[in-house]
Coordinates of C-alpha atoms in Angstrom, one line a residue:
X1 CA 9.3 -0.9 -12.6
X2 CA 6.8 1.7 -11.5
X3 CA 6.9 3.6 -8.3
X4 CA 4.3 4.7 -5.8
X5 CA 4.6 7.0 -2.8
X6 CA 2.7 5.7 0.2
X7 CA 1.6 7.6 3.4
X8 CA -0.3 6.1 6.3
X9 CA -0.7 9.7 7.6
X10 CA 1.0 8.9 10.9
X11 CA 0.5 11.5 13.5
X12 CA 2.7 10.9 16.5
X13 CA 5.3 13.0 18.3
X14 CA 8.6 13.3 16.5
X15 CA 10.6 10.3 17.8
X16 CA 13.6 12.5 18.9
X17 CA 12.2 15.9 19.7
X18 CA 8.6 15.1 20.8
X19 CA 7.2 17.8 18.5
X20 CA 3.7 17.2 17.1
X21 CA 2.1 19.4 14.4
X22 CA -1.6 19.9 14.0
X23 CA -3.8 17.5 12.0
X24 CA -4.6 20.3 9.6
X25 CA -0.9 20.9 8.9
X26 CA -0.3 17.1 8.5
X27 CA -3.1 16.9 5.9
X28 CA -1.7 19.8 4.0
X29 CA 1.7 18.1 4.0
X30 CA 0.2 15.0 2.5
X31 CA -1.6 16.8 -0.3
X32 CA 1.5 18.9 -1.1
X33 CA 3.7 15.8 -1.2
X34 CA 1.3 14.2 -3.7
X35 CA 1.6 17.2 -6.0
X36 CA 5.4 17.1 -5.6
X37 CA 5.4 13.3 -6.3
X38 CA 3.6 13.9 -9.6
X39 CA 6.0 16.7 -10.5
X40 CA 9.0 14.4 -9.8
X41 CA 7.6 11.7 -12.1
X42 CA 6.3 9.1 -9.6
X43 CA 3.6 6.9 -11.1
X44 CA 1.2 6.7 -8.2
X45 CA 0.4 8.1 -4.8
X46 CA -1.2 6.0 -2.1
X47 CA -3.0 6.8 1.1
X48 CA -3.6 4.1 3.8
X49 CA -6.6 3.5 5.9
X50 CA -6.3 3.1 9.7
X51 CA -8.9 3.2 12.4
X52 CA -6.7 2.6 15.4
X53 CA -3.4 4.0 16.6
X54 CA -1.8 7.4 15.9
X55 CA -2.9 7.8 12.3
X56 CA -5.1 10.4 10.5
X57 CA -6.0 8.1 7.6
X58 CA -9.5 7.0 8.6
X59 CA -11.0 8.7 5.6
X60 CA -8.7 8.0 2.6
X61 CA -11.4 8.8 0.0
X62 CA -11.5 12.4 1.3
X63 CA -7.8 12.8 1.3
X64 CA -7.4 11.3 -2.2
X65 CA -10.2 13.6 -3.4
X66 CA -8.0 16.5 -2.3
X67 CA -5.0 14.9 -4.0
X68 CA -7.1 14.5 -7.2
X69 CA -7.8 18.2 -7.2
X70 CA -4.1 19.2 -7.3
X71 CA -2.9 16.5 -9.7
X72 CA -3.7 15.5 -13.2
X73 CA -1.6 12.4 -14.1
X74 CA -0.5 10.4 -11.1
X75 CA -2.5 7.3 -10.3
X76 CA -4.4 7.3 -7.0
X77 CA -4.0 4.2 -4.8
X78 CA -5.2 3.1 -1.4
X79 CA -2.9 1.3 1.0
X80 CA -5.1 -0.5 2.0
X81 CA -8.9 -0.1 1.8
X82 CA -10.0 -2.2 4.7
X83 CA -12.9 -3.8 2.9
X84 CA -13.5 -6.4 5.6
X85 CA -14.9 -3.7 8.0
X86 CA -16.7 -1.6 5.4
X87 CA -20.1 -1.7 3.6
X88 CA -19.4 -2.7 0.0
X89 CA -22.2 -0.4 -1.3
X90 CA -20.4 2.5 0.4
X91 CA -17.1 1.4 -1.0
X92 CA -18.5 1.1 -4.5
X93 CA -20.1 4.6 -4.3
X94 CA -17.2 6.4 -2.7
X95 CA -14.4 5.0 -4.8
X96 CA -16.4 5.2 -8.1
X97 CA -16.9 8.9 -7.2
X98 CA -13.1 9.3 -6.8
X99 CA -12.6 7.4 -10.0
X100 CA -14.9 9.9 -11.8
X101 CA -13.3 13.0 -10.2
X102 CA -9.8 11.8 -11.2
X103 CA -11.0 10.6 -14.7
X104 CA -10.0 7.0 -14.2
X105 CA -6.8 7.3 -12.2
X106 CA -8.0 5.0 -9.3
X107 CA -6.4 1.6 -8.4
X108 CA -8.0 0.1 -5.2
X109 CA -5.8 -1.9 -2.9
X110 CA -7.9 -3.9 -0.5
X111 CA -6.9 -5.9 2.7
X112 CA -8.1 -6.7 6.2
X113 CA -5.8 -4.1 7.7
X114 CA -2.8 -4.1 10.0
X115 CA -4.5 -3.0 13.2
X116 CA -6.1 -5.5 15.5
X117 CA -8.5 -2.9 17.0
X118 CA -10.6 -1.9 14.1
X119 CA -12.9 -5.0 14.0
X120 CA -14.2 -4.4 17.5
X121 CA -14.5 -0.6 16.7
X122 CA -17.0 -1.5 14.0
X123 CA -18.7 -4.3 16.0
X124 CA -17.3 -7.1 14.0
X125 CA -15.8 -10.4 15.0
X126 CA -12.1 -10.5 14.2
X127 CA -12.2 -14.3 14.1
X128 CA -14.4 -14.0 11.0
X129 CA -12.1 -11.5 9.2
X130 CA -11.3 -13.6 6.2
X131 CA -15.0 -14.5 5.7
X132 CA -15.9 -10.8 5.9
X133 CA -13.1 -10.0 3.4
X134 CA -14.2 -12.6 0.9
X135 CA -17.9 -11.9 1.0
X136 CA -17.6 -8.1 0.9
X137 CA -15.1 -8.1 -1.9
X138 CA -17.2 -10.4 -4.0
X139 CA -20.1 -8.1 -3.6
X140 CA -18.0 -5.1 -4.5
X141 CA -16.9 -6.8 -7.7
X142 CA -20.6 -7.4 -8.7
X143 CA -21.6 -3.8 -7.8
X144 CA -18.9 -2.4 -10.1
X145 CA -19.5 -4.9 -12.9
X146 CA -23.3 -5.2 -13.0
X147 CA -26.4 -3.1 -12.8
X148 CA -29.6 -4.3 -11.1
X149 CA -27.7 -6.4 -8.6
X150 CA -29.7 -8.8 -6.5
X151 CA -27.7 -10.4 -3.7
X152 CA -27.9 -12.1 -0.3
X153 CA -25.1 -12.8 2.1
X154 CA -24.2 -13.2 5.8
X155 CA -22.8 -9.9 6.8
X156 CA -25.1 -7.2 5.5
X157 CA -28.8 -6.9 4.5
X158 CA -29.9 -8.3 1.1
X159 CA -29.9 -6.2 -2.0
X160 CA -32.6 -6.3 -4.7
X161 CA -32.2 -4.8 -8.1
X162 CA -29.5 -2.3 -6.9
X163 CA -27.3 -0.2 -9.2
X164 CA -24.8 1.9 -7.4
X165 CA -24.0 5.4 -8.7
X166 CA -21.9 6.8 -10.0
X167 CA -20.6 4.1 -12.1
X168 CA -16.7 3.8 -12.4
X169 CA -15.2 6.2 -15.0
X170 CA -14.2 3.6 -17.6
X171 CA -15.1 0.1 -16.3
X172 CA -14.2 -1.4 -12.9
X173 CA -10.9 0.0 -11.5
X174 CA -8.0 -2.5 -11.0
X175 CA -8.2 -4.0 -7.5
X176 CA -5.0 -5.2 -5.8
X177 CA -5.0 -7.5 -2.8
X178 CA -2.8 -6.5 0.0
X179 CA -0.9 -9.4 1.5
X180 CA 1.2 -9.4 4.6
X181 CA 1.1 -12.8 6.4
X182 CA -1.7 -15.1 5.2
X183 CA -2.2 -17.3 2.1
X184 CA -5.9 -16.4 2.4
X185 CA -5.2 -13.1 0.7
X186 CA -3.1 -14.6 -2.1
X187 CA -5.8 -17.2 -2.7
X188 CA -8.5 -14.6 -3.0
X189 CA -6.4 -12.5 -5.5
X190 CA -5.6 -15.6 -7.6
X191 CA -9.1 -16.8 -7.7
X192 CA -10.3 -13.6 -9.2
X193 CA -7.3 -13.0 -11.5
X194 CA -6.4 -9.8 -9.6
X195 CA -2.9 -8.4 -8.9
X196 CA -1.1 -8.9 -5.5
X197 CA 0.4 -6.2 -3.3
X198 CA 2.7 -7.6 -0.8
X199 CA 3.5 -5.6 2.3
X200 CA 7.2 -6.4 2.3
X201 CA 7.7 -4.5 5.5
X202 CA 8.3 -6.3 8.8
X203 CA 9.2 -9.9 7.9
X204 CA 12.1 -11.6 6.3
X205 CA 11.9 -11.6 2.5
X206 CA 11.4 -15.3 2.2
X207 CA 8.0 -15.0 4.1
X208 CA 6.8 -12.6 1.3
X209 CA 8.4 -14.7 -1.4
X210 CA 6.4 -17.7 -0.2
X211 CA 3.1 -15.6 -0.5
X212 CA 4.1 -14.5 -4.0
X213 CA 4.9 -18.1 -5.1
X214 CA 1.6 -19.3 -3.8
X215 CA -0.2 -16.5 -5.6
X216 CA 1.4 -17.2 -8.9
X217 CA 0.8 -21.0 -8.6
X218 CA -2.8 -20.5 -7.7
X219 CA -3.3 -17.8 -10.4
X220 CA -2.4 -20.2 -13.1
X221 CA -4.3 -23.1 -11.4
X222 CA -7.5 -21.0 -11.7
X223 CA -6.9 -20.7 -15.4
X224 CA -5.6 -17.2 -15.7
X225 CA -2.7 -16.3 -18.0
X226 CA 0.4 -16.3 -15.8
X227 CA 1.8 -13.3 -17.7
X228 CA -1.0 -11.2 -16.1
X229 CA -0.1 -12.1 -12.5
X230 CA 1.0 -8.6 -11.5
X231 CA 2.9 -8.1 -8.2
X232 CA 3.6 -5.0 -6.2
X233 CA 5.8 -4.6 -3.0
X234 CA 6.2 -2.2 -0.2
X235 CA 9.6 -1.3 1.2
X236 CA 9.4 -0.3 4.8
X237 CA 10.7 3.3 4.6
X238 CA 13.2 5.4 2.7
X239 CA 16.3 7.2 3.9
X240 CA 19.0 8.4 1.4
X241 CA 22.5 9.8 1.9
X242 CA 25.6 10.2 -0.2
X243 CA 27.1 7.0 1.3
X244 CA 25.6 4.2 3.4
X245 CA 28.0 5.2 6.2
X246 CA 26.6 8.7 6.2
X247 CA 23.1 7.3 6.2
X248 CA 23.9 5.4 9.4
X249 CA 25.5 8.4 11.0
X250 CA 22.7 10.8 10.0
X251 CA 19.7 8.5 10.7
X252 CA 20.6 5.9 13.3
X253 CA 19.1 7.7 16.2
X254 CA 16.0 8.6 14.3
X255 CA 15.4 5.1 12.9
X256 CA 15.9 3.3 16.2
X257 CA 13.8 5.8 18.1
X258 CA 10.9 5.3 15.6
X259 CA 11.2 1.5 16.0
X260 CA 10.9 1.9 19.8
X261 CA 8.0 4.4 19.4
X262 CA 6.0 2.1 17.1
X263 CA 6.6 -1.2 19.0
X264 CA 3.3 -2.8 20.0
X265 CA 3.9 -5.1 23.0
X266 CA 0.3 -6.6 22.9
X267 CA 1.2 -7.9 19.4
X268 CA 4.6 -9.2 20.3
X269 CA 5.3 -12.5 18.5
X270 CA 2.5 -12.0 16.0
X271 CA 3.8 -11.9 12.4
X272 CA 3.4 -8.7 10.4
X273 CA 3.2 -6.2 13.2
X274 CA 6.5 -5.4 14.9
X275 CA 9.7 -5.0 12.9
X276 CA 12.5 -7.5 13.8
X277 CA 15.0 -5.0 12.4
X278 CA 15.7 -3.1 15.6
X279 CA 19.0 -1.4 14.5
X280 CA 19.6 0.6 11.4
X281 CA 22.5 -1.6 10.5
X282 CA 20.2 -4.7 10.6
X283 CA 17.6 -2.9 8.5
X284 CA 20.2 -2.0 5.9
X285 CA 21.7 -5.5 5.7
X286 CA 18.6 -7.7 6.1
X287 CA 15.4 -5.7 6.0
X288 CA 13.4 -4.3 3.1
X289 CA 14.0 -0.7 4.3
X290 CA 15.6 1.4 1.6
X291 CA 18.4 3.1 3.6
X292 CA 21.8 4.1 2.4
X293 CA 23.5 5.4 -0.7
X294 CA 21.6 5.6 -4.0
X295 CA 23.6 2.6 -5.3
X296 CA 23.0 0.6 -2.2
X297 CA 19.3 1.2 -2.5
X298 CA 19.3 0.4 -6.3
X299 CA 21.1 -2.9 -5.5
X300 CA 18.5 -3.8 -2.8
X301 CA 15.5 -3.0 -5.0
X302 CA 16.9 -5.1 -7.9
X303 CA 17.8 -8.0 -5.5
X304 CA 14.2 -8.0 -4.2
X305 CA 12.9 -7.8 -7.8
X306 CA 14.8 -10.9 -8.7
X307 CA 13.0 -12.8 -6.0
X308 CA 9.5 -11.2 -6.3
X309 CA 9.3 -10.2 -10.0
X310 CA 7.3 -7.1 -8.9
X311 CA 6.1 -4.5 -11.4
X312 CA 5.5 -1.8 -8.8
X313 CA 7.4 -0.6 -5.7
X314 CA 5.9 1.5 -2.9
X315 CA 8.2 3.9 -1.1
X316 CA 7.5 6.0 2.1
X317 CA 9.4 9.2 2.8
X318 CA 7.5 9.9 6.0
X319 CA 7.8 6.6 7.7
X320 CA 10.5 7.6 10.2
X321 CA 9.5 11.2 11.0
X322 CA 11.4 13.2 8.5
X323 CA 10.4 16.9 8.2
X324 CA 8.8 18.3 5.2
X325 CA 12.0 19.6 3.6
X326 CA 13.8 16.3 4.2
X327 CA 10.9 14.3 2.7
X328 CA 11.1 16.6 -0.4
X329 CA 14.8 16.0 -0.6
X330 CA 14.4 12.3 -0.2
X331 CA 11.8 11.9 -2.9
X332 CA 13.7 14.1 -5.3
X333 CA 16.9 12.1 -4.9
X334 CA 15.0 8.9 -5.4
X335 CA 13.3 10.2 -8.5
X336 CA 16.6 11.5 -10.0
X337 CA 19.2 9.1 -8.9
X338 CA 17.5 5.7 -8.3
X339 CA 14.3 5.4 -10.3
X340 CA 15.8 5.9 -13.7
X341 CA 18.3 3.1 -13.2
X342 CA 15.7 0.7 -11.8
X343 CA 13.2 1.5 -14.6
X344 CA 15.9 0.6 -17.1
X345 CA 16.9 -2.6 -15.4
X346 CA 13.4 -3.8 -14.5
X347 CA 11.0 -2.6 -17.2
X348 CA 7.2 -3.2 -17.0
X349 CA 4.1 -2.6 -19.0
X350 CA 2.0 -1.9 -15.9
X351 CA -0.2 1.2 -16.6
X352 CA 1.2 1.5 -20.1
X353 CA -1.2 2.1 -23.0
X354 CA -2.0 -1.1 -25.0
X355 CA 0.1 -1.5 -28.1

């Protein structure tokens, strides 16, 4: 298995102390964490995109450009690029630029996003979100694969003989489809033979397993080699202690305060938004959150892998408000005590050179 570190660049008061650093300091933390993740041997670093709520991730290309400048090996991912609200020409240009700067280290993860407010912010009809997603992604595919593109659609002006520049570094970057609640995303991924990135965050695992099963069934039905149906999964946050009992004692107040802080009452009852795991004990026993001793976390990762067959796992050390030193400690313990075991037990050829 490969491992990615994800940040949504949340910027809200600490759930227990109320302290809030400056945006500049938060961005510095993100870039320094990426360099640390590379040093520790993580395979990828991902930056989300949010245009609503207490997040600073509205410009992931800028942040990932800064990350590219201080790293040389680690792959650069998005989490997700909200292609449904963006202009595909701009997406093609911006991310091909990042791909060139990083010398081919980009993997794009696209989705419709996890915030209800961004469609109205960009003057778009949320009821048409899946139509927007499909049309804009299909145009992006053409822009990265063809020169002299002539195109006409519903959601942007026509194009005539357009070649976006720069071109990607070494052919079109891999595009993953973020999937949280709907079969529409898995269908789009399967149709194009693309990999799937399941959120695996705030629903029971069977809900995500259903999406993955549908993806694999449709992937093969569209005539693609089922061996190429790559899957990645999120994990809802990471907290490590020597024992699971110590993790509960150390992090219970922090975890449960963060759950209260991030609860969105206007989205109550809507799948994919508010976590059902209100207590840390419930999260440990039933949720995807990686909380506990290294062995407890290893066992959970491998249990999910048996169900999902995922090649890549995304972890977040900043999901619950850990300070910079605690994030560094958490990522180091994961890299040294957890990742080697999981890599051995769940090998993958993702991102490996062709034999």
